[in-house]
Coordinates of C-alpha atoms in Angstrom, one line a residue:
Chain A
X754 CA -13.0 15.0 5.9
X755 CA -14.1 11.8 4.8
X756 CA -11.2 9.8 4.4
X757 CA -11.3 6.6 1.3
X758 CA -14.3 4.0 1.2
X759 CA -14.4 0.7 0.7
X760 CA -17.8 -1.5 0.0
X761 CA -18.3 -3.7 1.1
X762 CA -15.5 -4.6 3.9
X763 CA -16.3 -8.0 3.6
X764 CA -17.5 -10.8 0.3
X765 CA -17.2 -14.9 0.7
X766 CA -18.6 -16.1 -3.2
X767 CA -18.2 -18.8 -4.8
X768 CA -15.3 -19.8 -7.5
X769 CA -16.7 -19.1 -10.7
X770 CA -20.0 -16.2 -9.3
X771 CA -19.2 -12.3 -9.6
X772 CA -18.1 -9.7 -7.5
X773 CA -18.3 -6.3 -7.7
X774 CA -15.8 -4.4 -5.3
X775 CA -16.3 0.3 -5.1
X776 CA -13.8 2.4 -3.9
X777 CA -15.0 6.3 -3.1
X778 CA -12.2 8.3 -3.4
X779 CA -11.1 12.0 -1.0
X780 CA -13.6 14.5 -2.6
X781 CA -11.9 16.5 -5.5
X782 CA -8.6 13.3 -5.6
X783 CA -8.5 13.4 -9.3
X784 CA -5.8 10.1 -9.2
X785 CA -7.7 6.7 -7.7
X786 CA -5.9 3.0 -6.9
X787 CA -6.6 0.3 -7.0
X788 CA -3.5 -2.7 -5.4
X789 CA -4.4 -6.3 -3.2
X790 CA -2.6 -8.7 -1.3
X791 CA -2.9 -12.2 -1.8
X792 CA -1.6 -14.9 0.3
X793 CA -0.2 -13.0 2.7
X794 CA 2.9 -11.4 0.5
X795 CA 3.5 -8.5 -0.8
X796 CA 0.8 -5.3 -1.4
X797 CA 0.4 -5.4 -5.1
X798 CA 0.2 -2.3 -7.4
X799 CA -3.3 -3.0 -10.3
X800 CA -4.5 0.3 -11.6
X801 CA -4.0 3.4 -11.7
X802 CA -7.2 6.4 -13.3
X803 CA -6.8 10.0 -13.4
X804 CA -10.0 11.3 -13.7
X805 CA -11.5 8.4 -15.8
X806 CA -9.4 6.8 -17.7
X807 CA -7.2 4.5 -17.1
X808 CA -3.1 6.3 -16.8
X809 CA -1.8 2.8 -16.8
X810 CA -3.6 -1.0 -15.8
X811 CA 0.1 -3.1 -15.8
X812 CA -0.5 -4.1 -12.8
X813 CA -4.3 -5.9 -13.9
X814 CA -3.6 -10.3 -13.1
X815 CA -5.9 -10.8 -16.8
X816 CA -9.1 -10.5 -18.5
X817 CA -11.3 -11.3 -15.9
X818 CA -10.8 -8.5 -14.0
X819 CA -12.7 -5.1 -14.5
X820 CA -11.9 -1.5 -13.9
X821 CA -13.9 1.0 -14.1
X822 CA -14.3 5.0 -12.4
X823 CA -17.6 6.7 -14.6
X824 CA -18.0 10.1 -14.4
X825 CA -14.1 10.1 -12.6
X826 CA -15.0 9.5 -8.5
X827 CA -16.2 6.7 -7.3
X828 CA -15.2 2.9 -8.8
X829 CA -16.0 -0.7 -9.4
X830 CA -13.3 -3.5 -9.3
X831 CA -15.6 -7.1 -11.0
X832 CA -13.6 -9.3 -11.1
X833 CA -15.6 -13.0 -13.6
X834 CA -15.8 -15.2 -12.7
X835 CA -13.9 -15.1 -10.0
X836 CA -10.5 -17.8 -8.7
X837 CA -9.2 -19.4 -6.0
X838 CA -6.4 -17.5 -6.0
X839 CA -8.0 -13.8 -6.3
X840 CA -9.1 -13.7 -2.9
X841 CA -7.0 -11.8 -0.4
X842 CA -7.7 -7.4 0.2
X843 CA -8.7 -4.6 -2.3
X844 CA -7.4 -1.9 -1.6
X845 CA -8.1 1.3 -2.9
X846 CA -5.8 4.4 -2.8
X847 CA -6.0 7.9 -3.8
X848 CA -4.5 10.9 -4.0
X849 CA -4.8 14.8 -5.0
X850 CA -2.5 15.0 -7.5
X851 CA 0.4 13.1 -9.3
X852 CA 2.9 12.9 -6.5
X853 CA 0.9 13.4 -4.4
X854 CA 0.1 11.7 -0.9
X855 CA -1.9 8.5 -1.3
X856 CA -4.4 7.5 1.3
X857 CA -5.7 3.9 1.9
X858 CA -9.2 3.0 2.3
X859 CA -9.4 0.0 4.8
X860 CA -9.4 -2.3 2.4
X861 CA -11.4 -5.6 1.0
X862 CA -11.5 -8.7 2.4
X863 CA -12.1 -10.7 -0.5
X864 CA -12.9 -14.3 -0.2
X865 CA -13.2 -17.2 -2.6
X866 CA -14.9 -20.8 -2.0
Chain B
X949 CA 13.2 -5.2 -11.8
X950 CA 11.7 -2.7 -9.8
X951 CA 11.3 -4.6 -5.9
X952 CA 11.4 -3.4 -2.9
X953 CA 13.0 -6.3 -0.2
X954 CA 12.8 -5.9 3.4
X955 CA 14.5 -9.0 5.1
X956 CA 12.6 -9.2 8.5
X957 CA 8.9 -10.6 8.5
X958 CA 9.2 -9.7 12.3
X959 CA 11.3 -7.4 14.8
X960 CA 10.9 -7.3 18.7
X961 CA 12.5 -4.2 20.6
X962 CA 11.3 -3.8 23.9
X963 CA 10.3 -0.5 25.3
X964 CA 13.2 2.3 25.2
X965 CA 14.8 0.2 22.8
X966 CA 16.4 1.7 18.7
X967 CA 14.8 0.5 16.5
X968 CA 16.2 -0.5 12.2
X969 CA 13.9 -1.5 10.2
X970 CA 15.9 -2.8 7.2
X971 CA 15.1 -1.5 4.2
X972 CA 16.8 -2.0 1.0
X973 CA 15.2 -1.8 -3.0
X974 CA 16.7 -2.5 -6.7
X975 CA 15.9 0.6 -9.1
X976 CA 18.1 1.6 -12.5
X977 CA 16.7 5.1 -12.0
X978 CA 16.3 7.8 -9.1
X979 CA 12.8 6.2 -6.6
X980 CA 11.2 8.5 -4.5
X981 CA 10.8 6.3 -0.8
X982 CA 8.6 5.8 1.4
X983 CA 7.0 4.5 4.8
X984 CA 4.0 3.3 5.6
X985 CA 3.1 2.2 8.3
X986 CA -0.5 0.1 9.6
X987 CA -2.3 0.5 13.3
X988 CA -3.9 -2.7 14.7
X989 CA -7.5 -2.9 12.7
X990 CA -6.2 0.7 11.2
X991 CA -5.5 1.2 7.5
X992 CA -2.7 2.0 5.2
X993 CA -1.5 5.5 6.2
X994 CA 1.7 6.7 5.0
X995 CA 4.5 7.8 7.8
X996 CA 7.0 8.9 5.8
X997 CA 8.5 9.5 2.5
X998 CA 12.4 11.0 2.1
X999 CA 11.9 13.7 -0.6
X1000 CA 10.5 15.4 3.1
X1001 CA 12.9 14.5 5.3
X1002 CA 10.8 14.7 8.3
X1003 CA 11.4 12.8 11.2
X1004 CA 7.8 11.7 12.4
X1005 CA 6.2 10.1 15.8
X1006 CA 10.7 10.0 16.2
X1007 CA 11.2 8.1 13.2
X1008 CA 13.9 8.9 9.9
X1009 CA 14.8 7.8 7.5
X1010 CA 17.8 8.0 4.7
X1011 CA 17.6 8.0 1.4
X1012 CA 21.3 6.1 1.1
X1013 CA 22.2 5.5 -3.3
X1014 CA 25.2 3.8 -2.5
X1015 CA 23.9 0.5 -0.6
X1016 CA 20.3 1.6 -2.5
X1017 CA 18.5 1.5 1.4
X1018 CA 15.8 3.6 3.1
X1019 CA 16.1 2.0 6.6
X1020 CA 13.9 3.5 8.8
X1021 CA 15.0 4.6 12.7
X1022 CA 14.2 4.9 15.9
X1023 CA 16.4 5.8 18.5
X1024 CA 13.9 4.6 21.4
X1025 CA 11.1 2.8 20.8
X1026 CA 7.5 3.3 22.0
X1027 CA 4.9 0.0 22.5
X1028 CA 2.3 2.5 20.2
X1029 CA 4.6 1.7 17.2
X1030 CA 4.2 -1.5 17.7
X1031 CA 2.0 -1.7 13.8
X1032 CA 2.9 -3.5 10.3
X1033 CA 5.3 -0.7 8.6
X1034 CA 6.0 -1.4 5.1
X1035 CA 8.2 0.3 2.3
X1036 CA 7.8 1.3 -0.9
X1037 CA 9.5 2.9 -3.9
X1038 CA 7.2 4.9 -7.1
X1039 CA 10.0 4.6 -10.1
X1040 CA 9.9 7.5 -11.7
X1041 CA 8.7 6.6 -15.1
X1042 CA 5.0 5.6 -12.8
X1043 CA 3.3 6.9 -10.0
X1044 CA 2.0 3.1 -8.7
X1045 CA 4.0 2.6 -5.9
X1046 CA 5.4 -0.7 -5.4
X1047 CA 5.6 -2.2 -1.8
X1048 CA 7.7 -4.3 -0.1
X1049 CA 6.9 -7.9 2.1
X1050 CA 6.6 -5.2 5.8
X1051 CA 7.7 -6.5 8.7
X1052 CA 6.0 -6.9 12.1
X1053 CA 7.5 -4.4 15.0
X1054 CA 6.8 -5.7 18.4
X1055 CA 7.6 -3.4 21.9
X1056 CA 7.4 -5.2 24.2
X1057 CA 6.8 -3.8 28.0

C-alpha cells in the first residue's frame, strides 16, 4: 500500500514568490493534517481536514497560508507571498478515523531566500 | 497551555545499555500520549501510544499522570535504535498532535 506522498520534496524560492505544496494521503483516509518544523524548532500543527472540510485550522500562522482539499482527496498548501521565516519542513499526515494513527509523508523542505 | 517537554536534545549510550528518553507534558485534561520515531532518511512513524500498552521493538512507556510524564524506556539499546524520538500528545478536544522538540538517541557500538 502506498504511503502518504508529498510533492515536491524540496523547493527553493525567493522571498515574495508563491509556492504550492501537495499532499496525497493514503487512499481511503478521510483525515488529513498539515504540520511544519521551522528553524529547528518543534513540529507544529497547521490544520486538519476531514474529507474536504477544515476541522481545525488553529495552527495556520497567518493569511499568507491557504490550504485546500477539493474533493476530499489530495490537499494543497499555498504560501503567498513567501517570507524568510516560512523556511522549514512541511509534513502531511493522514489517518482513517479521527482517533486512528496518523501516517506521515516524507515532508517538503522549503527554503525561502 | 498544552505543552510537551523533552529535556534532552541528545542522548548517547553504548549498545546493551538501558535507555530512558524523558517526556513531560502539561495539559489539564486527559491527553493521549504517543512516541514517534524518525530513523535516518525515513519518515516520521508511530512507535507506540499509551492506550495500546504495547511494547514495540523492546520499547515501553508508562503514562504517569501524577508526574505528567511519559518516559520511553528500553532495557538494552541496539545500534539500530539510533534515531530521532518525538513525544507527542493529542488534547481531548482535538486530534492534532502536539510535539516535543525531540531527542536524538545515539547508540554506539
